[in-house]
PDB file of C-alpha atoms in Angstrom:
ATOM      1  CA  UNK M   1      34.484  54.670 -50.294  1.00  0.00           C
ATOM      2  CA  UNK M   2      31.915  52.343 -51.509  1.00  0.00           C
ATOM      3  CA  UNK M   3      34.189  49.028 -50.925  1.00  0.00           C
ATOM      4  CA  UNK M   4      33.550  50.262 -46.968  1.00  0.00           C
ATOM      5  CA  UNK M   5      29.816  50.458 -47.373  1.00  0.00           C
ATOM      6  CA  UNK M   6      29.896  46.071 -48.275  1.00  0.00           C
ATOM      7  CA  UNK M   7      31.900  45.130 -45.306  1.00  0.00           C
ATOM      8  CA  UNK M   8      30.313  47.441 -43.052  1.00  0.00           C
ATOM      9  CA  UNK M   9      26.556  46.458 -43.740  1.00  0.00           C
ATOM     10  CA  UNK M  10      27.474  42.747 -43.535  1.00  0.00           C
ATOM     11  CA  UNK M  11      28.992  43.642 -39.899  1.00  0.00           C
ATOM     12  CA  UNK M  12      25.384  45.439 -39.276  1.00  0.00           C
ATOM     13  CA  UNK M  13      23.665  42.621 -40.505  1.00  0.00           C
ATOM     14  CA  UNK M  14      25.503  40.452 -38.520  1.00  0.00           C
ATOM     15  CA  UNK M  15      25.079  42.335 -35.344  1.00  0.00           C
ATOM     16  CA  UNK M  16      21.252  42.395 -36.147  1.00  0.00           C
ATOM     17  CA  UNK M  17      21.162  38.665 -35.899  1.00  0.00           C
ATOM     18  CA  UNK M  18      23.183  38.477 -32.542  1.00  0.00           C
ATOM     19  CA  UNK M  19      20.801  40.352 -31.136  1.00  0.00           C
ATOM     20  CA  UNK M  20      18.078  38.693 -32.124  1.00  0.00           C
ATOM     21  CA  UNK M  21      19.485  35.619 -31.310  1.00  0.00           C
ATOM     22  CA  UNK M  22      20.360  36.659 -28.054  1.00  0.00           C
ATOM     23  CA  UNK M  23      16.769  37.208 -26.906  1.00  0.00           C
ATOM     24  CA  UNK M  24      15.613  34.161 -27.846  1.00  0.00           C
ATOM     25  CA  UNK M  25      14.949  31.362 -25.205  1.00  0.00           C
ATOM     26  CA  UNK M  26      17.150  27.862 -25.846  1.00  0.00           C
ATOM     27  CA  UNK M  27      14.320  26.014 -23.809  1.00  0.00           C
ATOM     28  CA  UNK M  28      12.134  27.094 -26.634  1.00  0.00           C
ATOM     29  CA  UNK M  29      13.278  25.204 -29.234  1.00  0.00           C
ATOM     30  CA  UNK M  30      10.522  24.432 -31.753  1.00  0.00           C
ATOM     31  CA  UNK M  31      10.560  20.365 -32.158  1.00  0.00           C
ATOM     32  CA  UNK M  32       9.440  18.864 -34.875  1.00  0.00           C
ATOM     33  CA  UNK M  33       7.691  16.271 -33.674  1.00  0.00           C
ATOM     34  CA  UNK M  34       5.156  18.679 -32.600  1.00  0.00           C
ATOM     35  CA  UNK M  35       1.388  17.471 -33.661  1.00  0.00           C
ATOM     36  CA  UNK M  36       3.009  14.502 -34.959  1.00  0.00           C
ATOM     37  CA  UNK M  37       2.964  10.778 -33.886  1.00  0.00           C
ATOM     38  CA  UNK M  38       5.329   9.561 -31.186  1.00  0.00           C
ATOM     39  CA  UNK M  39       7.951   7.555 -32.665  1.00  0.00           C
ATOM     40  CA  UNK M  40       7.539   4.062 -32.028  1.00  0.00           C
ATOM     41  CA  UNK M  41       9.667   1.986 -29.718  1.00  0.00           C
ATOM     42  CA  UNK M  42       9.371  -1.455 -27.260  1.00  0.00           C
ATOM     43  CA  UNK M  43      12.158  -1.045 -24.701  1.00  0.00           C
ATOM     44  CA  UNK M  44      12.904  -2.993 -21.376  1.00  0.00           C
ATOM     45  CA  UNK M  45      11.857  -1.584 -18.002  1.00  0.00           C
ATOM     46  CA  UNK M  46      13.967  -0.939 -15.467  1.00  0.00           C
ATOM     47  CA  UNK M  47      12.512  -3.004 -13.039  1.00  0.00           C
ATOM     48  CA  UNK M  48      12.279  -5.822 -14.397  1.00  0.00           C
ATOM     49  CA  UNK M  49      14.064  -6.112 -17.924  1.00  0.00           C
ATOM     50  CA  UNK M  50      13.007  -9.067 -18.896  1.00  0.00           C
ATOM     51  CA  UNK M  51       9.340  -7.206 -19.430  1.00  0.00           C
ATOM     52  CA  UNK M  52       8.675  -4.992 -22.384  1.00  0.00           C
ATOM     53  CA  UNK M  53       7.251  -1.317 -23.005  1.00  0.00           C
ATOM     54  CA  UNK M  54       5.810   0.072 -25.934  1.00  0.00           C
ATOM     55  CA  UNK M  55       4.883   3.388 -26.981  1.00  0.00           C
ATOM     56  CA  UNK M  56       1.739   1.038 -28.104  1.00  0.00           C
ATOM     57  CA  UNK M  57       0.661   0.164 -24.562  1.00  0.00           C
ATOM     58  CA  UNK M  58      -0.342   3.858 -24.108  1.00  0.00           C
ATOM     59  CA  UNK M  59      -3.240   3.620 -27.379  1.00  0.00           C
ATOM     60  CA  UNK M  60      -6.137   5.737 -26.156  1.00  0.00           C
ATOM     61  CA  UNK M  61      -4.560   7.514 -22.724  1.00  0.00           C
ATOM     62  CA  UNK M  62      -2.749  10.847 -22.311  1.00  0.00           C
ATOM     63  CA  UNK M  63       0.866  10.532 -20.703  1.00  0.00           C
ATOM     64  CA  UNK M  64       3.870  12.135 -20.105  1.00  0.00           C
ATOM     65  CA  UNK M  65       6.984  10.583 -21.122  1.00  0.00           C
ATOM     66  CA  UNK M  66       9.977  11.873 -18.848  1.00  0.00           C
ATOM     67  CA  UNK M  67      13.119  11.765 -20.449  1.00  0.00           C
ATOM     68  CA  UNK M  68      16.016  11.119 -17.189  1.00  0.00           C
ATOM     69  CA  UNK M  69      19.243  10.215 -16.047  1.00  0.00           C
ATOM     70  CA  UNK M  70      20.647   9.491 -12.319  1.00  0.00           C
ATOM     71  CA  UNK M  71      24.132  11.294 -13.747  1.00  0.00           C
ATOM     72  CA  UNK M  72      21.499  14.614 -14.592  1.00  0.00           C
ATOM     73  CA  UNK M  73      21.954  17.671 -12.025  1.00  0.00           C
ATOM     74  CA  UNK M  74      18.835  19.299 -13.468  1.00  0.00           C
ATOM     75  CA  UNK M  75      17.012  16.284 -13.279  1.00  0.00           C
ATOM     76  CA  UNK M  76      17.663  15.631  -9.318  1.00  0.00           C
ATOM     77  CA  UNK M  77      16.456  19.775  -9.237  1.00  0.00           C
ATOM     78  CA  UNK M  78      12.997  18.738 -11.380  1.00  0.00           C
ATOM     79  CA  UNK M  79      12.187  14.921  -9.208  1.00  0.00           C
ATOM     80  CA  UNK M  80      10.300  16.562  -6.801  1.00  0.00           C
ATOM     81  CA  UNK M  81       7.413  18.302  -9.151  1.00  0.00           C
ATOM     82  CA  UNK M  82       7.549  15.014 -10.548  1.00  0.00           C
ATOM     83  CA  UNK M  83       6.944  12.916  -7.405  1.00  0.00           C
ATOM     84  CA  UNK M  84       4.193  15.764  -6.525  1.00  0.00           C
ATOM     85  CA  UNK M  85       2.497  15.290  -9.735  1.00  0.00           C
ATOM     86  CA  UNK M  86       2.554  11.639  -9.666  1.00  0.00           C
ATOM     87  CA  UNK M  87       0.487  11.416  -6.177  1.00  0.00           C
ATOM     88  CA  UNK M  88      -2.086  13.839  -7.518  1.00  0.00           C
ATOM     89  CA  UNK M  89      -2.494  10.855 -10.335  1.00  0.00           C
ATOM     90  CA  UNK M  90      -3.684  13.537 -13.042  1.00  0.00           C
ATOM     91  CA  UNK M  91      -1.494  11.645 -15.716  1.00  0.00           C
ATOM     92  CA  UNK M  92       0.686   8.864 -15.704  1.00  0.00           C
ATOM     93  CA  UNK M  93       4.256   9.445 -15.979  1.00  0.00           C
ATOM     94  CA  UNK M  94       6.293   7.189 -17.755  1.00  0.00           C
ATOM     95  CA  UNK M  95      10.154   7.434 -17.532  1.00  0.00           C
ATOM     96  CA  UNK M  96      12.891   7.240 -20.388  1.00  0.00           C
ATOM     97  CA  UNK M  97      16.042   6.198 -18.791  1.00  0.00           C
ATOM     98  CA  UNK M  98      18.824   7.655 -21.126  1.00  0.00           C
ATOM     99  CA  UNK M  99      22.242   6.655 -21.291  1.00  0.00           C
ATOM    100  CA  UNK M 100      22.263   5.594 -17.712  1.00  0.00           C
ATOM    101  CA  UNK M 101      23.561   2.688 -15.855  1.00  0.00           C
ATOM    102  CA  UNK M 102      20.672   0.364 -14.325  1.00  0.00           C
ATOM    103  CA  UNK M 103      22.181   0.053 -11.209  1.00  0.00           C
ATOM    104  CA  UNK M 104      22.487   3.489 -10.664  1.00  0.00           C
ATOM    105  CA  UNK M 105      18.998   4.293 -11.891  1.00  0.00           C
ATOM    106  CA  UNK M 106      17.158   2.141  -9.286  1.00  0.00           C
ATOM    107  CA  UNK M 107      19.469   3.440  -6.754  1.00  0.00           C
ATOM    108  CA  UNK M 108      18.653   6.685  -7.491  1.00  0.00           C
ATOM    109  CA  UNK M 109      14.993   6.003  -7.321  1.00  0.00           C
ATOM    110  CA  UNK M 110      15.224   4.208  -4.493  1.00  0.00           C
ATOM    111  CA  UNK M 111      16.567   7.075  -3.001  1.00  0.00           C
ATOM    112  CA  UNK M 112      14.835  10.198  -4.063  1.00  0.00           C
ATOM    113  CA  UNK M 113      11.264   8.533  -5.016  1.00  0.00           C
ATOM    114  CA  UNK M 114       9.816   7.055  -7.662  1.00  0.00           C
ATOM    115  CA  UNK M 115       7.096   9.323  -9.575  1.00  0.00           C
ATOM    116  CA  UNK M 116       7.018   6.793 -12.803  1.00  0.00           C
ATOM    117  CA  UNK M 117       4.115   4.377 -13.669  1.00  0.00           C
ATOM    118  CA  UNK M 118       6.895   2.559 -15.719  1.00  0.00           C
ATOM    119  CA  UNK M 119      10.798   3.526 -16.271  1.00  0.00           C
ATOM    120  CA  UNK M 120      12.230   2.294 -19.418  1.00  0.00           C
ATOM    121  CA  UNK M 121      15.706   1.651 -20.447  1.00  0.00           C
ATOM    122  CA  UNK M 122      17.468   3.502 -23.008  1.00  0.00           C
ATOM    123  CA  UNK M 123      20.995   2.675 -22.414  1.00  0.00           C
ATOM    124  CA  UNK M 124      22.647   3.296 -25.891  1.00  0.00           C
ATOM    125  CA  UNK M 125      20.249   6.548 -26.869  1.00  0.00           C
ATOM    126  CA  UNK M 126      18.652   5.164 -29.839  1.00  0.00           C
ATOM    127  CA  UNK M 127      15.560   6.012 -28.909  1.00  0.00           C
ATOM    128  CA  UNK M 128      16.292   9.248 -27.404  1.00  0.00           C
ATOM    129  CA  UNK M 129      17.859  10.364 -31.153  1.00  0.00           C
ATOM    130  CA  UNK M 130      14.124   9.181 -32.307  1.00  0.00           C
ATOM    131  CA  UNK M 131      12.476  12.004 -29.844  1.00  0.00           C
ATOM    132  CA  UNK M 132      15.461  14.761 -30.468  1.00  0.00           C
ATOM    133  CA  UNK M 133      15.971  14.667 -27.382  1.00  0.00           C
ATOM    134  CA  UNK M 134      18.816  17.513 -26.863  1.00  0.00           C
ATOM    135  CA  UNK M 135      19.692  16.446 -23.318  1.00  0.00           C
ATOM    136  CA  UNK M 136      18.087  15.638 -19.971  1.00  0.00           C
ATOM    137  CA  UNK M 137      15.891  16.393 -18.768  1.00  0.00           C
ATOM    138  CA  UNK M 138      13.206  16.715 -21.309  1.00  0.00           C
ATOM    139  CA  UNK M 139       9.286  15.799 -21.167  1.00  0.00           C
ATOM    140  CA  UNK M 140       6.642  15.613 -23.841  1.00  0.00           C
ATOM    141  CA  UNK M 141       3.246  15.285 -23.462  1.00  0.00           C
ATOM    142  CA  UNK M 142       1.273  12.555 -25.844  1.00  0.00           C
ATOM    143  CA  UNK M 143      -2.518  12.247 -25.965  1.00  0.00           C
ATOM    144  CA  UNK M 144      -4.623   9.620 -26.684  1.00  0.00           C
ATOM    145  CA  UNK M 145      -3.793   9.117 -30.529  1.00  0.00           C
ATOM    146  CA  UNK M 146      -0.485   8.762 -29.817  1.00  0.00           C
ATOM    147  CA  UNK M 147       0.657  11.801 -31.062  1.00  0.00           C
ATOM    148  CA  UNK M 148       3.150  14.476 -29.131  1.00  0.00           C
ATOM    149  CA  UNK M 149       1.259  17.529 -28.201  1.00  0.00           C
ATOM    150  CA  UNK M 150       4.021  19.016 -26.506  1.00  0.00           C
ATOM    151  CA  UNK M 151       7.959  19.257 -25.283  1.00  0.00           C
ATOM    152  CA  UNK M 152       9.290  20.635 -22.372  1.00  0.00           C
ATOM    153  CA  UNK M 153      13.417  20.763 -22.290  1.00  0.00           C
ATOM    154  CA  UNK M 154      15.147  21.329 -18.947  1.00  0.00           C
ATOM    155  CA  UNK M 155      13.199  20.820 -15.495  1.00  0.00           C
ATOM    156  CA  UNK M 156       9.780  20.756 -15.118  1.00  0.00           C
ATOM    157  CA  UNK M 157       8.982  23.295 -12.940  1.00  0.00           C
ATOM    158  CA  UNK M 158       6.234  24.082 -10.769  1.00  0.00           C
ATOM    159  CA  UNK M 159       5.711  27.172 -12.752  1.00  0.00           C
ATOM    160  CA  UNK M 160       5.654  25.229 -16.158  1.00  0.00           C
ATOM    161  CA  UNK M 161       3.610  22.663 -14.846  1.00  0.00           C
ATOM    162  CA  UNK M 162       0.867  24.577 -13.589  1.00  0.00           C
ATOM    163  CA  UNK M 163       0.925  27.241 -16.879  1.00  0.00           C
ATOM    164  CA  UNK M 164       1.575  25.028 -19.424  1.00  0.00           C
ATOM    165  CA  UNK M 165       1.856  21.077 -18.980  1.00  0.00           C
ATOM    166  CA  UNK M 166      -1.799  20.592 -16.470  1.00  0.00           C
ATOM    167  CA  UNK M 167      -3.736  22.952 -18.640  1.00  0.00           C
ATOM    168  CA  UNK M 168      -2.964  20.908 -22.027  1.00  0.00           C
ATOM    169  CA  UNK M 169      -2.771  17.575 -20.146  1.00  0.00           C
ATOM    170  CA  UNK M 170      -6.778  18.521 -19.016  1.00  0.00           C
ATOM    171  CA  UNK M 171      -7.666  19.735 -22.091  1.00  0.00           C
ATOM    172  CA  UNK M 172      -6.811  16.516 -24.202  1.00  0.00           C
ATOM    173  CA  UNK M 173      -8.090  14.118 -21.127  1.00  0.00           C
ATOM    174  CA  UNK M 174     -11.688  16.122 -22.035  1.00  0.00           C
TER     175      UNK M 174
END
C-alpha cells in the first residue's frame, strides 16, 4: 500500500504546480534588470547609419526604449498607442530595431508612422540578448540615471499605458 502513497503524492504535487502555473500571467515575467542600469550599447540609426546612438546620449532624461520589428504582428497591433504617445511628447521614444531588415524597417515606418525620436539598428540581436528581450514587442522604461525602472512585454496598450507606463514615466520626470 504504502509504495502507492510516493507516486501518488508526487502526481498531487505535480498537479499543484500546474495549477499554479497556469494562473500566472507570461507578460509578467519578472526581469532582472529591474532597478538596475541599462546595459550599455552605441548602435547605428536607422536613418542614417553612418550616425551613432548610445544608451549614453540619454544621461539625465527619462525614455522609453521600444523594442520592434516590421516582421512583428503584435507590433503593427501596438504602433498606434505609440504614434499617440509620441505627439503628446510626454517622453521620448526611442526605437530598438531587432533582427529586422533596414529596408523593410523604413518602409514600414514610412508607412504606418513614425513615433521614434531615434530608431536604432539591431540587426544580429546582440543587444537585444543584453536587455532579455524574449521577443517583440517589448518596452522598458529608463529614468534619468540610466537605470530600467520598468518592462513591458507584448503591445503597449492603451490600458497599460495609461495604468502603468504614464504614471511611472511622471513620477520619475518629478
Amino acid at each position: 500500500m504504502k509504495r502507492f502513497l510516493i507516486p501518488l503524492a508526487i502526481f498531487f504535487v505535480l498537479v499543484l504546480f500546474l495549477a499554479v502555473g497556469l494562473r500566472l500571467n507570461p507578460r509578467e515575467v519578472p526581469s532582472p534588470l529591474i532597478d538596475k542600469p541599462a546595459p550599455a550599447f552605441t548602435l547605428p540609426r536607422l536613418d542614417d547609419p553612418q550616425q551613432r546612438f548610445s544608451q549614453r546620449d540619454m544621461l539625465g532624461k527619462v525614455w522609453m526604449l521600444n523594442v520592434w520589428a516590421s516582421w512583428c504582428v503584435s507590433c503593427r497591433e501596438e504602433h498606434p498607442v505609440l504614434v499617440g504617445l509620441s505627439k503628446r511628447n510626454i517622453v521620448p521614444i526611442y526605437g530598438l530595431n531587432y533582427k529586422d531588415e533596414r529596408k523593410d524597417a523604413l518602409a514600414w515606418l514610412g508607412q504606418l508612422g513614425n513615433p521614434y525620436t531615434v530608431s536604432i539598428m539591431d540587426a544580429d540581436g546582440r543587444i537585444g540578448i543584453d536587455y532579455g528581450v524574449y521577443g517583440v514587442p517589448e518596452t522598458y522604461v529608463i529614468d534619468k540615471q540610466g537605470v530600467i525602472r520598468y518592462k513591458q512585454i507584448g503591445p503597449v496598450t492603451p490600458e497599460i499605458l495609461d495604468a502603468k507606463i504614464l504614471p511611472l514615466v511622471k513620477k520619475l520626470q518629478g
